[in-house]
Amino acid sequence: MIEPQSLPVPDLETPSLAPWQDPSRPLPARVRALMEEMTLEEKVAQLYGVWTAISEGEEVAPNQHEFSEPLPPWEELTRPGLGQLTRVFGTGPVEPATGAKVLAQTQRGIVDGSRLGIPAIAHEECLTGFTAWGATVFPTPLAWGASFDAATVEAMSAGIGDLMRSVGVHQGLSPVLDVSFDHRWGRTEETIGEDPYLVAVLGSAYTRGLESTGIVATLKHFAGYSASGAGRNHAPVTMGPREFADVVLPPFETALREGGARSVMNSYAAVDGVPAGADPALLTDLLRDQLGFDGVVVADYFAVSMLETTQGVAGSPAEAAALALTAGIDVELPTVRCYGEPLLDLVRTGALSMEVIDRALERVLLQKGQLGLLDAGWDPEPSALRDGGEIDFDPPHMRALARTLAERSVVLLADRAQVLPLQSPASVAVVGPCADDVLALMGCYAFPNHVGVAHPDMPLGIDLPTLLDQVRAEFPTAEVTSALGCPVQEPDTSGIAEAVRAAEGADVCLAVLGDRAGLFGRGTSGEGCDADDLRLPGSQAQLLEALLDTGKPVVVVLLTGRPYALGDVVDRAAAIVQAFFPGEEGAGAVAGVLSGRVNPSGRLPVQVARTPGGSPATYLHAALGAKSGISAADPTPCFPFGHGLSYTSFDWSQLEVDGAEPGEAPGAWPTDGEVTVSCTVRNTGERAGADVVQLYLHDPVASVTRPVRQLVGFARVELAAGAAARVTFTVHADRASFTGRDLRRVVESGDVVLQLGASSEDLRLAARLQLTGPDRVVGADRVLTTPVEITQL
């Protein structure tokens, strides 16, 4: 449990000290004492947030203006208290010190203006850094996945949490733990990847880092959101319970148990016709009774209202409130519409039991107690203001973390012509719509794209060079020319001729293509920016075709939020470099890969389709999901999950299982035991680099159809030239479990194969094993992760 903020301990003999304000008493007893003092209005006031500064510009939340109904005057609204404050920093550009002062003053007004004086929980977005003006912009989660680097992700989130806590924020609405199913979905950039184990490990690392600073991490979106039909935002989800249990849920389970998350946000999705926000089987029976979650469930923005307005399971705000609260949503966000007067009327008329109110209230107050908000003498002035110095939202150590993560996330997909790294070219043409655009480096939840675009007169707030800037810096002796070629999104080909002339006049052409992140159709990637197919947006495919026709070496550089189909490009491009919105240090990271200053080590967290249809979208398919003679469609991807090249070479050898070389007969693996799988990885090249060893499980015969293989472990191995390391995985039989015919999770006896690979298709070493003993049903307490030990030799 996170310790409350360090605050002055009041004189416990002071007569005015209420029992619930006494930090020396057990927190549950304090909360019960407080609840006994509260009126109905004061109780309900703790169950919603208020958006104090809703922007009148373009929406940053779905149906924002439709649901933002007029509220009473502030003093009247907060007289009974307030549960949460919504995005004081993240709604518009505000100087860090000003934002901290406004938040402190707002909290002081809530405390002084209400009878009980309970502060609100202040929450903010923080997916790619604190979503505030001037704050560090980190790579998007898809880039985290490409890094396969849990330690750096955890360090990043700890830095984000420290920053937010220093200015008075209590809760972060991150991480996103949705597994990518259909890469046409606009929010693919916010996912960590298409494999549940990769999402689980990196997502729990992010959660752990944020929670370590005292910030409440909020897991989202629980659950099934990313499996929407045709990749359309908010579209219904039709998956069955087995896939839901085996692919959707594991990241949430892992982040709860191993990350320590104290909040969960519901999904907008209706799975098999039941919206998550109105599903007690999901939010209570599963989340709380089976998974043991005891924190606070908050509504995704306007999700309670959507039960009435878009999902048709409630006929009024009151009915929506009753459904959501009964199902298990404790707090309505971002502002009050259903949990205010409509909810009060339900209780007053006896249509809703007070027990339902008290259940949610107790959870909210326990969390406020953990945060120190119930202690007498609580001071709203945050540490950043008390320290008196300048508040820097983009300090050097955060930029250094952003640089490390960006460099480790860049994926070298192909180098057909062996042109990379570029060897002191005399002239370079840098063309394409993303070459000289800082916004092309960031995802839709980075402040400049999320909010800043609505304030064009405001400076960016951070030092963010474009890729063109960094190419010039990386190759100072080269003549660097540039041309737009075409816009990102609009079907305009008028600039292609100029781009072709620039390419023809250079030794090498960098075709910098990709996305512009935005919201609700204002971009090509991001929330509500879904794609019809996986063709490059706008006229970029025509631009690339024209550049390839020049006969000059063309290095395709992709700055995107999703993988685009590259089947027509692979055999013609000199090289292909993929970066998934790499953040404020991303241009330097990509330029470093092009020059060789950075040895690429990123691996694909999502496969890259060959054709725009891109079916199946992920590598987690059964045998009949692959190419076969019974279908004319060939779904084989251009580049598989886990793929990535390096400027050095690696050799894998000396496979051992439980300390011995595998024999012809399968080794024994008890259905309730574990095995160790180890190999030696040696850097056989002439420069330092990192390899990613991926451990896959193949289950050839099971009671239900299983994926051909699935990731059960991975290790990022850093090696100097000529150095070697021993990589040892400890794999519990629980990692071979799946949801059986009776919908119980089971470890079945029988043969399996553990495969070590450099991708889901590049398998280097394999060991046949036999799970022995009785079939075993496992539950939420099963082993969720595969420990790995790396020993330098």
XYZ file of N, CA and C in Angstrom, residues 501-623:
369
model
N 12.331 15.422 -58.027
C 13.543 16.157 -58.429
C 14.569 16.171 -57.305
N 14.105 16.341 -56.074
C 15.039 16.324 -54.940
C 15.705 14.967 -54.813
N 14.941 13.890 -54.978
C 15.507 12.540 -54.884
C 16.506 12.290 -56.005
N 16.183 12.719 -57.210
C 17.069 12.478 -58.352
C 18.399 13.209 -58.207
N 18.409 14.295 -57.463
C 19.632 15.059 -57.312
C 20.468 14.679 -56.110
N 20.102 13.605 -55.404
C 20.805 13.224 -54.181
C 21.378 11.823 -54.291
N 22.353 11.534 -53.434
C 22.924 10.188 -53.368
C 21.920 9.186 -52.809
N 21.149 9.618 -51.847
C 20.171 8.741 -51.204
C 18.956 9.566 -50.837
N 17.798 8.944 -50.896
C 16.544 9.620 -50.551
C 15.956 8.991 -49.305
N 15.618 9.812 -48.349
C 14.873 9.376 -47.168
C 13.419 9.765 -47.374
N 12.558 8.769 -47.563
C 11.130 9.010 -47.738
C 10.470 8.884 -46.379
N 10.145 10.023 -45.778
C 9.647 10.064 -44.402
C 8.126 10.167 -44.449
N 7.475 9.065 -44.201
C 6.031 8.939 -44.369
C 5.391 8.539 -43.052
N 4.056 8.648 -43.003
C 3.395 8.164 -41.802
C 2.103 8.858 -41.469
N 1.924 9.143 -40.190
C 0.649 9.589 -39.645
C 0.751 10.966 -39.036
N -0.398 11.572 -38.865
C -0.572 12.734 -37.993
C -1.614 12.335 -36.963
N -1.194 12.221 -35.706
C -2.120 11.803 -34.651
C -3.115 12.911 -34.351
N -4.330 12.514 -34.100
C -5.370 13.473 -33.763
C -6.501 12.776 -33.035
N -7.609 13.455 -32.929
C -8.768 12.942 -32.217
C -10.007 13.063 -33.087
N -10.807 12.000 -33.132
C -12.139 12.012 -33.737
C -12.125 12.546 -35.167
N -11.246 11.928 -35.975
C -11.193 12.256 -37.387
C -10.284 13.404 -37.742
N -9.649 14.044 -36.765
C -8.764 15.171 -37.048
C -7.325 14.710 -37.275
N -7.158 13.453 -37.610
C -5.840 12.910 -37.899
C -6.000 11.584 -38.606
N -4.881 10.895 -38.815
C -4.919 9.573 -39.435
C -4.693 8.471 -38.424
N -4.341 8.824 -37.203
C -4.142 7.864 -36.116
C -4.591 8.536 -34.837
N -5.070 7.729 -33.903
C -5.509 8.277 -32.635
C -6.966 7.954 -32.368
N -7.452 8.404 -31.230
C -8.812 8.079 -30.801
C -9.829 8.597 -31.809
N -10.644 7.685 -32.338
C -11.647 8.055 -33.317
C -11.108 8.251 -34.724
N -9.825 7.964 -34.947
C -9.220 8.096 -36.274
C -8.960 6.705 -36.844
N -10.026 5.987 -37.094
C -9.933 4.621 -37.596
C -9.726 4.642 -39.111
N -9.135 3.582 -39.633
C -8.808 3.511 -41.057
C -9.654 2.453 -41.752
N -9.953 2.702 -43.019
C -10.694 1.712 -43.806
C -9.828 0.489 -44.101
N -8.547 0.724 -44.332
C -7.620 -0.370 -44.606
C -6.228 0.084 -44.200
N -5.221 -0.714 -44.529
C -3.859 -0.437 -44.075
C -2.981 0.146 -45.179
N -3.593 0.874 -46.119
C -2.814 1.661 -47.071
C -2.279 2.908 -46.382
N -1.122 3.379 -46.827
C -0.616 4.645 -46.309
C -1.653 5.737 -46.562
N -1.826 6.661 -45.624
C -2.880 7.675 -45.771
C -2.624 8.621 -46.939
N -3.706 9.245 -47.378
C -3.621 10.293 -48.386
C -2.960 9.825 -49.669
N -2.048 10.651 -50.165
C -1.348 10.362 -51.420
C 0.056 9.813 -51.181
N 0.318 9.336 -49.989
C 1.683 8.926 -49.666
C 2.136 7.709 -50.469
N 1.211 6.809 -50.801
C 1.595 5.649 -51.604
C 2.037 6.091 -52.997
N 1.328 7.071 -53.576
C 1.733 7.583 -54.884
C 3.086 8.275 -54.809
N 3.309 9.033 -53.742
C 4.609 9.678 -53.551
C 5.720 8.644 -53.480
N 5.516 7.620 -52.691
C 6.548 6.597 -52.532
C 6.804 5.879 -53.853
N 5.756 5.574 -54.586
C 5.915 4.916 -55.881
C 6.773 5.757 -56.821
N 6.508 7.056 -56.831
C 7.277 7.941 -57.703
C 8.737 8.010 -57.275
N 8.993 8.005 -55.997
C 10.369 8.044 -55.511
C 11.104 6.750 -55.854
N 10.435 5.614 -55.699
C 11.061 4.339 -56.021
C 11.364 4.238 -57.517
N 10.527 4.863 -58.333
C 10.728 4.827 -59.778
C 11.957 5.607 -60.220
N 12.511 6.453 -59.359
C 13.692 7.228 -59.745
C 14.938 6.357 -59.906
N 14.930 5.176 -59.304
C 16.108 4.332 -59.339
C 17.149 4.686 -58.301
N 16.951 5.779 -57.598
C 17.848 6.152 -56.503
C 17.585 5.263 -55.284
N 18.589 5.042 -54.437
C 18.327 4.296 -53.196
C 17.341 5.066 -52.320
N 16.232 4.443 -52.013
C 15.202 5.072 -51.182
C 15.108 4.325 -49.860
N 15.384 5.034 -48.773
C 15.200 4.489 -47.435
C 13.851 4.981 -46.930
N 12.943 4.061 -46.727
C 11.603 4.412 -46.251
C 11.643 4.519 -44.731
N 11.290 5.674 -44.226
C 11.239 5.918 -42.784
C 9.782 6.164 -42.415
N 9.245 5.318 -41.549
C 7.832 5.384 -41.181
C 7.688 5.897 -39.759
N 6.978 7.007 -39.617
C 6.632 7.569 -38.309
C 5.129 7.410 -38.167
N 4.701 6.327 -37.532
C 3.291 5.960 -37.590
C 2.752 5.552 -36.232
N 1.413 5.465 -36.180
C 0.739 4.961 -35.000
C 0.197 3.567 -35.177
N 0.374 3.015 -36.368
C -0.058 1.650 -36.664
C 0.877 1.095 -37.725
N 0.919 -0.227 -37.925
C 1.690 -0.781 -39.026
C 0.891 -0.673 -40.330
N 1.534 -0.219 -41.387
C 0.883 -0.135 -42.690
C 1.374 -1.248 -43.606
N 0.532 -1.662 -44.526
C 0.865 -2.746 -45.440
C 2.017 -2.326 -46.352
N 3.017 -3.191 -46.480
C 4.226 -2.837 -47.213
C 4.575 -3.836 -48.309
N 3.604 -4.644 -48.732
C 3.914 -5.708 -49.680
C 4.504 -5.242 -50.978
N 4.083 -4.065 -51.490
C 4.591 -3.570 -52.756
C 5.898 -2.801 -52.610
N 6.363 -2.641 -51.399
C 7.520 -1.784 -51.141
C 8.778 -2.584 -50.820
N 8.621 -3.714 -50.181
C 9.758 -4.436 -49.608
C 10.840 -4.751 -50.633
N 10.447 -5.179 -51.822
C 11.432 -5.592 -52.821
C 12.002 -4.429 -53.620
N 11.539 -3.217 -53.369
C 12.019 -2.061 -54.135
C 12.760 -1.049 -53.280
N 12.396 -0.927 -52.015
C 13.069 0.027 -51.142
C 14.466 -0.471 -50.797
N 15.401 0.458 -50.679
C 16.757 0.079 -50.267
C 16.759 -0.399 -48.823
N 15.944 0.244 -47.986
C 15.832 -0.131 -46.575
C 14.528 0.428 -46.047
N 14.061 -0.136 -44.937
C 12.827 0.329 -44.289
C 13.068 0.425 -42.787
N 12.768 1.602 -42.244
C 12.912 1.857 -40.808
C 11.544 2.235 -40.257
N 11.136 1.576 -39.177
C 9.832 1.821 -38.557
C 10.011 2.417 -37.168
N 9.349 3.553 -36.944
C 9.295 4.134 -35.603
C 7.843 4.441 -35.293
N 7.376 3.973 -34.153
C 5.994 4.217 -33.749
C 5.954 5.449 -32.851
N 5.615 6.609 -33.418
C 5.533 7.875 -32.676
C 6.566 7.912 -31.535
N 7.831 8.163 -31.858
C 8.904 7.988 -30.876
C 9.105 9.145 -29.903
N 8.267 10.199 -29.949
C 8.317 11.226 -28.925
C 9.319 12.328 -29.224
N 9.551 13.160 -28.194
C 10.345 14.375 -28.392
C 11.799 14.099 -28.744
N 12.326 12.951 -28.359
C 13.691 12.566 -28.712
C 13.711 11.595 -29.890
N 12.553 11.406 -30.508
C 12.446 10.398 -31.554
C 13.195 10.734 -32.821
N 13.240 12.010 -33.205
C 13.953 12.371 -34.431
C 15.433 12.054 -34.305
N 16.004 12.349 -33.141
C 17.408 12.015 -32.921
C 17.644 10.519 -32.914
N 16.678 9.768 -32.377
C 16.810 8.316 -32.345
C 16.802 7.739 -33.754
N 15.884 8.199 -34.591
C 15.806 7.694 -35.963
C 17.042 8.110 -36.752
N 17.444 9.376 -36.622
C 18.642 9.834 -37.321
C 19.868 9.052 -36.869
N 19.911 8.716 -35.583
C 21.032 7.931 -35.078
C 21.086 6.543 -35.673
N 19.919 5.938 -35.895
C 19.873 4.630 -36.555
C 20.343 4.761 -38.000
N 19.930 5.821 -38.683
C 20.320 6.006 -40.078
C 21.828 6.185 -40.215
N 22.431 6.876 -39.264
C 23.880 7.127 -39.337
C 24.705 5.977 -38.767
N 24.096 5.136 -37.946
C 24.829 4.077 -37.272
C 25.265 4.448 -35.869
N 25.020 5.688 -35.462
C 25.330 6.062 -34.085
C 24.545 5.215 -33.098
N 23.328 4.842 -33.485
C 22.477 3.961 -32.689
C 22.348 2.639 -33.430
N 22.649 1.556 -32.737
C 22.464 0.227 -33.321
C 21.009 -0.182 -33.091
N 20.227 -0.358 -34.155
C 18.801 -0.642 -33.942
C 18.589 -1.939 -33.179
N 17.650 -1.893 -32.232
C 17.346 -3.080 -31.429
C 15.858 -3.263 -31.199
N 15.026 -2.416 -31.811
C 13.586 -2.563 -31.670
C 13.090 -3.803 -32.389
N 12.001 -4.356 -31.877
C 11.361 -5.521 -32.474
C 9.867 -5.232 -32.614
N 9.256 -5.768 -33.642
C 7.863 -5.436 -33.925
C 6.922 -5.946 -32.831
N 6.139 -5.057 -32.211
C 5.100 -5.499 -31.271
C 3.798 -5.849 -31.975
N 3.750 -5.570 -33.279
C 2.619 -5.898 -34.144
C 3.193 -6.330 -35.484
N 2.575 -7.310 -36.117
C 3.104 -7.721 -37.405
C 2.734 -6.689 -38.474
N 3.516 -6.654 -39.538
C 3.287 -5.723 -40.637
C 2.649 -6.490 -41.785
N 1.468 -6.060 -42.185
C 0.707 -6.774 -43.198
C 1.359 -6.651 -44.580
N 1.106 -7.643 -45.408
C 1.570 -7.612 -46.793
C 0.583 -6.863 -47.667
N -0.708 -7.105 -47.455
C -1.751 -6.453 -48.243
C -2.600 -5.562 -47.348
N -3.264 -4.556 -47.933
C -4.024 -3.608 -47.097
C -5.120 -4.248 -46.268
N -5.653 -5.401 -46.721
C -6.677 -6.072 -45.921
C -6.136 -6.554 -44.599
N -4.894 -7.012 -44.615
C -4.175 -7.323 -43.382
C -4.777 -8.409 -42.534
N -5.443 -9.396 -43.114
C -6.105 -10.426 -42.312
C -5.286 -11.712 -42.317
N -5.105 -12.394 -41.150
C -5.505 -11.920 -39.821
C -4.576 -10.821 -39.342
N -5.078 -9.967 -38.464
C -4.306 -8.800 -38.050
C -3.155 -9.149 -37.131
N -3.222 -10.253 -36.408
C -2.183 -10.570 -35.441
C -1.650 -11.981 -35.669
N -0.516 -12.248 -35.041
C 0.109 -13.561 -35.199
C -0.580 -14.638 -34.381
N -1.481 -14.259 -33.486
C -2.131 -15.229 -32.607
C -3.307 -15.892 -33.323
N -2.982 -16.716 -34.283
C -4.030 -17.402 -35.032
C -3.808 -18.903 -34.968
N -4.879 -19.651 -35.140
C -4.774 -21.102 -35.219
C -4.224 -21.493 -36.588
N -3.981 -22.779 -36.780
C -3.349 -23.245 -38.012
C -4.121 -22.818 -39.253
